[in-house]
Amino acid sequence: MTSTSVFSALAPYGWDEAWAGQFAPYDAQGLVPGRVLRVDRGQCDVVTADGVLRADTALVTPHDPSPSSQLRSNRGDPVRVLCTGDWAVIDPEGGHPRYVRAYLPRRTAFVRSTSSKRSEGQILAANVDHAVVAVSLAVELDLARVERFVALAWESGAQPVVALTKADLVPDPATLAHLVQDVETSAPGVPVLTVSALHGEGLDVLVALVADGTSVLLGQSGAGKSTLANALLGEEVMDVRATRDVDGKGRHTTTTRNLLALPGGGVLIDTPGLRGVGLWDAGSGVGQVFAEIEELARDCRFHDCAHDAEPGCAVLAAIDSGDLPVRRLESYRKLLRENQRIVAKTDARVRAEIRKDWKRKGAEGRAAMEAKRGGRPRSR
Ligand code: GDP
Ligand code: ZN
């Protein structure tokens, strides 16, 4: 297959000149690119220029185009596993099952903390350009929640966009403008749209926005994400979602795709995991959402000011003068605290790993010393 036909076949899935450039060394080795539609049970569905393939993900290594790079298992590092949205490098001659050899360096990644007992991050989606945060106008605006989702979006590297949904329920334009303004103040640098899937209002703006690149829909359950997804996907949603593919053995199987090319251009990633997403190490994301507080804090007398009761605190002064709503500071503190808890958990995991590493090194060292003395290394 020529590189031009690969290009036209994969462009609807987000393939561009930059990806092609990074893939070039693999191309020279006869490997093919494909975008991961879903991952399950150690295998994945990948869309390639030749259609959808099923491939094994057990031996994926991050970007290393040298022909001598060794296939090795990445199990155990939950962030290094393949995920929906990755650009995979596949060996087309690999027999059955085919193996995904590597994935191209991720531009962005959504990672979240897994169940409470484990502190590893779990990768949910890769190479997302726009994170559309759906916020329902049917209920009272919860700005703290908006801030939380926006922080998560910034942290992933994607550009957040807030879509205020069910705009038909707020018929008064002045009220609607106020609500938009409240969200704009809570999320500096984030475009805020209003949409009604019911009347189709504002959908054209959203369609145009997601037409370029890959998008995800975030937000509370009931915020209107499925309705928006259906509107973006058009009529034949069910047909698109449950595509009948022919698997390697020539059987028809019905699979759910978590990544879909949109009829109006662009790609939508909709994974079950992303829907209930929590805050995962959104340190810099929090800073971006609360840019004005971090800006004010530079003028505090003490550089480690907690903005509690410290003299010369510029943040408290802004609250006194009415420039900064108290709610913003409280929400900032809450996110920081939550973030610190997660970071502390991660630190504990890292410390445990280092301890394990030292134990192993110690055992190896003792064995080496015993070998030198002529003794037999102790079995472990
Ligand atoms: P999700 O949980 O975020 O996927 O939310 P859904 O898309 O399932 O929507 C939740 C509810 O809101 C459903 O009952 C929808 O019919 C309703 N809904 C969604 N979009 C609109 C809208 O534009 N206007 C109105 N009035 N209701 C909507
Ligand atoms: Zn201060």
Coordinates of C-alpha atoms and ligand atoms in Angstrom, one line a residue:
M1 CA 0.0 0.0 0.0
T2 CA 1.4 3.4 -0.9
S3 CA 1.9 6.0 1.8
T4 CA -0.7 8.3 0.0
S5 CA -3.4 5.7 0.3
V6 CA -2.5 5.0 3.9
F7 CA -2.8 8.7 4.4
S8 CA -6.2 9.1 2.9
A9 CA -7.5 5.9 4.6
L10 CA -6.3 7.0 8.1
A11 CA -6.9 10.8 7.9
P12 CA -10.5 10.4 9.1
Y13 CA -9.1 8.8 12.2
G14 CA -6.7 11.7 12.8
W15 CA -3.6 10.6 10.9
D16 CA -1.6 13.7 9.9
E17 CA 1.9 14.8 8.6
A18 CA 3.4 14.8 12.1
W19 CA 2.2 11.2 12.8
A20 CA 3.5 10.1 9.4
G21 CA 6.8 11.7 10.2
Q22 CA 7.1 9.8 13.5
F23 CA 6.1 6.6 11.8
A24 CA 8.6 6.8 8.9
P25 CA 11.3 4.7 10.6
Y26 CA 8.8 1.9 11.2
D27 CA 7.4 2.3 7.6
A28 CA 10.9 1.5 6.4
Q29 CA 10.7 -1.8 8.3
G30 CA 7.5 -2.9 6.6
L31 CA 5.3 -2.2 9.7
V32 CA 1.9 -0.6 9.4
P33 CA 0.2 2.2 11.5
G34 CA -3.3 1.9 13.0
R35 CA -5.4 3.7 15.5
V36 CA -6.6 1.7 18.5
L37 CA -10.5 1.6 18.7
R38 CA -10.7 -0.4 21.9
V39 CA -8.6 -2.6 24.1
D40 CA -10.0 -5.7 25.9
R41 CA -8.6 -8.9 27.4
G42 CA -5.0 -8.2 26.3
Q43 CA -6.0 -7.6 22.7
C44 CA -7.2 -4.6 20.7
D45 CA -9.1 -3.6 17.6
V46 CA -7.0 -1.3 15.4
V47 CA -8.2 0.5 12.3
T48 CA -5.5 0.3 9.6
A49 CA -5.5 1.2 5.9
D50 CA -6.6 -2.4 5.3
G51 CA -9.5 -2.3 7.7
V52 CA -10.0 -3.3 11.3
L53 CA -7.5 -5.8 12.7
R54 CA -7.4 -7.7 16.0
A55 CA -3.9 -7.7 17.6
D56 CA -2.3 -8.7 20.8
T57 CA -1.0 -6.0 23.1
A58 CA 1.2 -8.0 25.5
L59 CA 4.4 -7.0 23.9
V60 CA 3.9 -3.3 23.3
T61 CA 6.9 -1.0 23.9
P62 CA 6.8 2.8 23.9
H63 CA 8.2 4.6 20.8
D64 CA 11.5 3.0 19.8
P65 CA 11.9 2.8 16.0
S66 CA 15.3 1.1 16.0
P67 CA 15.0 -2.2 14.2
S68 CA 16.9 -3.9 17.0
S69 CA 14.5 -2.8 19.7
Q70 CA 13.4 -5.9 21.7
L71 CA 9.8 -7.0 22.2
R72 CA 9.3 -7.1 25.9
S73 CA 6.3 -7.3 28.1
N74 CA 5.0 -4.2 29.7
R75 CA 2.5 -5.8 32.0
G76 CA 2.9 -4.2 35.4
D77 CA 3.1 -0.6 34.2
P78 CA -0.5 0.5 33.9
V79 CA 0.3 3.7 32.1
R80 CA 2.5 2.1 29.5
V81 CA -0.2 -0.3 28.2
L82 CA -1.9 0.4 25.0
C83 CA -5.2 2.4 25.1
T84 CA -8.0 3.7 23.0
G85 CA -6.7 6.5 20.8
D86 CA -3.1 5.3 20.6
W87 CA -1.4 5.1 17.2
A88 CA -0.2 1.5 17.1
V89 CA 2.7 0.0 15.1
I90 CA 1.7 -3.4 13.8
D91 CA 3.6 -6.2 12.2
P92 CA 1.3 -7.1 9.3
E93 CA 3.2 -10.4 8.6
G94 CA 3.1 -11.5 12.2
G95 CA 0.8 -14.4 11.7
H96 CA -2.0 -15.0 14.2
P97 CA -2.3 -13.3 16.6
R98 CA -0.6 -10.2 15.2
Y99 CA 1.4 -8.2 17.7
V100 CA 1.3 -4.5 18.3
R101 CA 5.0 -3.6 18.5
A102 CA 4.9 -0.1 19.8
Y103 CA 2.8 3.0 20.0
L104 CA 3.8 6.5 18.8
P105 CA 4.6 9.1 21.5
R106 CA 1.3 10.3 23.0
R107 CA 0.4 13.9 22.5
T108 CA -2.0 13.9 25.4
A109 CA -3.3 11.3 27.8
F110 CA -6.2 10.9 30.3
V111 CA -5.0 9.0 33.3
R112 CA -7.0 8.3 36.4
S113 CA -6.5 6.7 39.8
T114 CA -7.8 3.1 39.9
S115 CA -9.7 1.5 42.8
S116 CA -8.9 2.8 46.2
K117 CA -6.4 0.1 47.2
R118 CA -4.1 0.7 44.3
S119 CA -2.5 4.0 43.5
E120 CA -1.3 3.4 40.0
G121 CA -2.8 5.5 37.3
Q122 CA -4.9 3.9 34.6
I123 CA -4.7 5.2 31.1
L124 CA -8.1 5.9 29.7
A125 CA -7.6 7.6 26.4
A126 CA -4.7 8.9 24.4
N127 CA -4.2 11.7 21.8
V128 CA -7.3 13.7 22.7
D129 CA -7.3 17.2 21.4
H130 CA -10.6 18.6 22.8
A131 CA -12.2 17.6 26.1
V132 CA -15.8 18.7 26.0
V133 CA -17.1 19.1 29.5
A134 CA -20.9 18.7 29.4
V135 CA -22.7 20.7 32.1
S136 CA -26.5 20.4 32.4
L137 CA -28.5 23.6 32.6
A138 CA -31.4 21.6 33.9
V139 CA -29.9 21.7 37.4
E140 CA -28.3 24.4 39.4
L141 CA -24.7 25.1 38.2
D142 CA -22.1 23.5 40.3
L143 CA -19.1 25.6 39.5
A144 CA -16.8 23.5 41.7
R145 CA -17.6 20.5 39.7
V146 CA -17.0 22.4 36.4
E147 CA -13.6 23.4 37.8
R148 CA -12.8 19.8 38.6
F149 CA -13.5 18.5 35.2
V150 CA -11.7 21.4 33.5
A151 CA -8.6 20.8 35.7
L152 CA -8.7 17.2 34.6
A153 CA -8.9 18.2 31.0
W154 CA -6.0 20.6 31.3
E155 CA -3.9 18.0 33.0
S156 CA -4.4 15.5 30.1
G157 CA -3.0 18.1 27.7
A158 CA -6.2 18.5 25.8
Q159 CA -8.0 21.8 25.4
P160 CA -11.1 22.0 27.6
V161 CA -14.4 23.3 26.2
V162 CA -17.5 23.6 28.3
A163 CA -20.8 22.8 26.7
L164 CA -23.7 24.0 28.7
T165 CA -26.4 21.5 27.6
K166 CA -30.2 21.5 27.6
A167 CA -30.1 25.3 26.8
D168 CA -33.8 25.0 25.8
L169 CA -34.6 24.8 29.5
V170 CA -33.2 28.4 30.0
P171 CA -35.4 30.4 27.5
D172 CA -34.4 33.8 28.9
P173 CA -31.3 35.1 27.0
A174 CA -30.2 37.3 29.8
T175 CA -30.2 34.4 32.3
L176 CA -28.4 32.3 29.9
A177 CA -25.7 35.0 29.3
H178 CA -25.2 35.2 33.1
L179 CA -24.7 31.5 33.4
V180 CA -22.2 31.5 30.6
Q181 CA -20.4 34.3 32.3
D182 CA -20.2 32.5 35.6
V183 CA -18.6 29.5 33.9
E184 CA -16.2 31.7 31.9
T185 CA -15.0 33.2 35.2
S186 CA -14.5 29.8 36.7
A187 CA -12.6 28.5 33.8
P188 CA -10.2 31.1 32.4
G189 CA -9.1 30.3 28.8
V190 CA -11.9 27.8 28.2
P191 CA -14.5 28.4 25.5
V192 CA -18.0 28.1 26.8
L193 CA -20.8 27.0 24.4
T194 CA -24.5 26.5 24.9
V195 CA -26.2 23.7 23.1
S196 CA -29.6 22.1 22.9
A197 CA -29.7 18.7 21.4
L198 CA -33.5 18.9 21.6
H199 CA -33.7 21.9 19.2
G200 CA -30.3 21.5 17.6
E201 CA -29.2 25.0 18.8
G202 CA -25.5 25.5 19.1
L203 CA -24.7 22.1 17.7
D204 CA -23.2 23.6 14.6
V205 CA -20.6 25.4 16.7
L206 CA -19.8 22.1 18.5
V207 CA -19.6 20.1 15.3
A208 CA -17.2 22.7 13.8
L209 CA -15.1 22.6 17.0
V210 CA -14.7 18.8 17.1
A211 CA -14.2 18.5 13.3
D212 CA -10.5 19.1 13.8
G213 CA -8.8 16.4 15.9
T214 CA -10.0 14.0 18.6
S215 CA -12.5 14.7 21.3
V216 CA -13.9 13.2 24.4
L217 CA -17.1 14.0 26.3
L218 CA -16.7 14.4 30.1
G219 CA -19.2 15.3 32.7
Q220 CA -21.6 14.1 35.4
S221 CA -24.1 11.4 34.6
G222 CA -27.2 13.0 33.2
A223 CA -25.3 15.9 31.8
G224 CA -26.4 15.0 28.3
K225 CA -23.2 13.3 27.0
S226 CA -24.9 10.4 25.2
T227 CA -27.4 12.8 23.6
L228 CA -24.5 15.0 22.4
A229 CA -22.6 12.0 21.2
N230 CA -25.6 10.8 19.2
A231 CA -26.1 14.3 17.7
L232 CA -22.5 14.4 16.7
L233 CA -22.6 10.9 15.2
G234 CA -25.8 11.5 13.3
E235 CA -28.6 9.0 12.5
E236 CA -27.0 5.6 12.3
V237 CA -25.5 5.5 15.7
M238 CA -26.3 1.9 16.5
D239 CA -25.0 0.8 13.1
V240 CA -21.7 2.7 13.7
R241 CA -21.2 1.5 17.2
A242 CA -21.9 -2.1 16.8
T243 CA -20.0 -2.7 13.6
R244 CA -19.9 -6.3 12.3
D245 CA -16.3 -7.1 11.6
V246 CA -14.8 -10.2 10.2
D247 CA -12.3 -11.6 12.6
G248 CA -9.2 -13.6 11.7
K249 CA -11.1 -16.8 11.5
G250 CA -13.7 -15.4 9.0
R251 CA -16.5 -15.1 11.6
H252 CA -18.7 -12.1 12.0
T253 CA -18.4 -10.6 15.4
T254 CA -20.2 -7.6 16.8
T255 CA -17.8 -5.3 18.6
T256 CA -18.3 -2.0 20.3
R257 CA -15.9 0.7 19.3
N258 CA -14.7 3.3 21.7
L259 CA -13.4 5.5 19.0
L260 CA -15.5 6.7 16.1
A261 CA -14.9 8.9 13.1
L262 CA -17.5 11.6 13.0
P263 CA -19.5 12.3 9.8
G264 CA -18.8 16.0 10.1
G265 CA -15.0 15.4 10.5
G266 CA -13.0 14.7 13.7
V267 CA -13.0 11.7 16.0
L268 CA -14.9 10.9 19.1
I269 CA -13.6 8.7 21.9
D270 CA -16.3 7.5 24.2
T271 CA -15.0 4.9 26.7
P272 CA -17.0 3.7 29.7
G273 CA -14.1 4.5 32.0
L274 CA -13.8 8.1 31.0
R275 CA -17.4 8.7 32.0
G276 CA -16.8 8.3 35.7
V277 CA -13.5 9.9 35.7
G278 CA -12.0 11.2 38.9
L279 CA -9.2 13.6 39.6
W280 CA -5.8 12.1 39.1
D281 CA -2.7 14.1 39.9
A282 CA -4.1 17.2 38.3
G283 CA -1.4 19.4 39.9
S284 CA -0.7 21.8 37.0
G285 CA -4.3 21.5 35.8
V286 CA -5.5 22.9 39.1
G287 CA -3.1 25.8 38.7
Q288 CA -4.5 26.6 35.3
V289 CA -8.1 26.6 36.4
F290 CA -7.2 28.9 39.3
A291 CA -4.7 31.1 37.5
E292 CA -6.0 34.3 39.1
I293 CA -5.4 32.8 42.6
E294 CA -1.9 31.7 41.7
E295 CA -1.3 35.1 40.2
L296 CA -2.5 36.9 43.4
A297 CA -0.4 34.5 45.5
R298 CA 2.8 35.9 44.0
D299 CA 2.1 39.1 45.9
C300 CA 1.7 37.4 49.3
R301 CA 4.4 38.4 51.7
F302 CA 5.4 34.8 52.4
H303 CA 6.2 32.6 49.5
D304 CA 4.7 29.6 51.2
C305 CA 1.6 31.5 52.3
A306 CA -1.4 29.2 52.9
H307 CA -3.8 32.2 52.5
D308 CA -5.3 31.4 55.8
A309 CA -4.6 34.2 58.3
E310 CA -1.1 35.2 57.2
P311 CA -0.2 38.9 57.3
G312 CA 0.3 40.5 53.9
C313 CA -1.7 37.8 52.1
A314 CA -2.8 39.1 48.7
V315 CA -5.3 36.4 48.2
L316 CA -7.2 37.3 51.5
A317 CA -7.0 41.0 50.5
A318 CA -8.7 40.2 47.2
I319 CA -11.4 38.4 49.1
D320 CA -11.9 41.4 51.4
S321 CA -12.1 43.8 48.5
G322 CA -14.6 41.5 46.7
D323 CA -12.3 40.9 43.8
L324 CA -12.1 37.1 44.5
P325 CA -15.2 35.1 45.5
V326 CA -14.6 33.1 48.7
R327 CA -16.1 30.1 46.9
R328 CA -13.2 30.1 44.4
L329 CA -10.6 29.9 47.2
E330 CA -12.5 27.1 49.0
S331 CA -12.8 25.2 45.8
Y332 CA -9.1 25.7 45.1
R333 CA -8.1 24.4 48.5
K334 CA -10.4 21.4 48.1
L335 CA -8.8 20.4 44.8
L336 CA -5.3 20.9 46.1
R337 CA -6.0 18.8 49.2
E338 CA -7.5 16.0 47.0
N339 CA -4.5 16.2 44.8
Q340 CA -2.1 16.0 47.6
R341 CA -3.8 12.9 48.9
I342 CA -3.3 11.2 45.5
V343 CA 0.3 12.4 45.3
A344 CA 1.0 11.0 48.7
K345 CA -0.5 7.6 47.7
T346 CA 1.7 7.7 44.6
D347 CA 4.8 8.5 46.7
A348 CA 4.0 5.6 49.0
R349 CA 3.9 3.3 45.9
V350 CA 7.2 4.7 44.6
R351 CA 8.9 4.3 48.0
A352 CA 7.7 0.7 48.2
E353 CA 9.1 0.1 44.7
I354 CA 12.5 1.6 45.7
R355 CA 12.6 -0.6 48.8
K356 CA 11.9 -3.7 46.7
D357 CA 14.6 -2.6 44.3
W358 CA 17.1 -2.2 47.2
K359 CA 16.2 -5.6 48.7
R360 CA 16.8 -7.2 45.3
K361 CA 20.1 -5.4 44.9
G362 CA 21.1 -6.4 48.4
A363 CA 20.3 -10.0 47.7
E364 CA 22.3 -9.9 44.5
G365 CA 25.2 -8.2 46.2
R366 CA 25.3 -10.8 49.0
A367 CA 25.1 -13.6 46.4
A368 CA 27.9 -12.1 44.4
M369 CA 30.0 -11.8 47.6
E370 CA 29.4 -15.4 48.5
A371 CA 30.2 -16.5 45.0
K372 CA 33.6 -14.7 45.3
R373 CA 34.3 -16.4 48.6
G374 CA 33.7 -19.7 46.8
G375 CA 30.5 -20.3 48.5
R376 CA 27.2 -21.2 46.7
P377 CA 24.8 -18.2 46.2
R378 CA 21.9 -18.5 48.6
S379 CA 18.7 -19.5 46.9
R380 CA 15.9 -17.0 47.3
Ligands
GDP1 P1 -25.5 11.4 30.0 O1 -25.7 10.6 31.3 O2 -24.5 12.5 30.3 O3 -25.1 10.6 28.9 O4 -26.9 12.1 29.7 P2 -28.0 11.8 28.6 O5 -27.5 12.1 27.3 O6 -28.4 10.4 28.8 O7 -29.1 12.8 29.0 C1 -29.7 12.8 30.3 C2 -31.2 13.3 30.1 O8 -31.2 14.7 29.6 C3 -32.0 12.5 29.1 O9 -33.3 12.3 29.7 C4 -32.1 13.4 27.9 O10 -33.3 13.2 27.2 C5 -32.0 14.8 28.5 N1 -31.5 15.8 27.5 C6 -30.3 15.6 26.8 N2 -30.1 16.7 26.0 C7 -31.2 17.5 26.2 C8 -31.5 18.8 25.7 O11 -30.9 19.4 24.8 N3 -32.7 19.4 26.1 C9 -33.5 18.8 27.1 N4 -34.6 19.4 27.5 N5 -33.1 17.5 27.6 C10 -32.0 16.9 27.2
ZN2 ZN -1.6 34.4 50.8

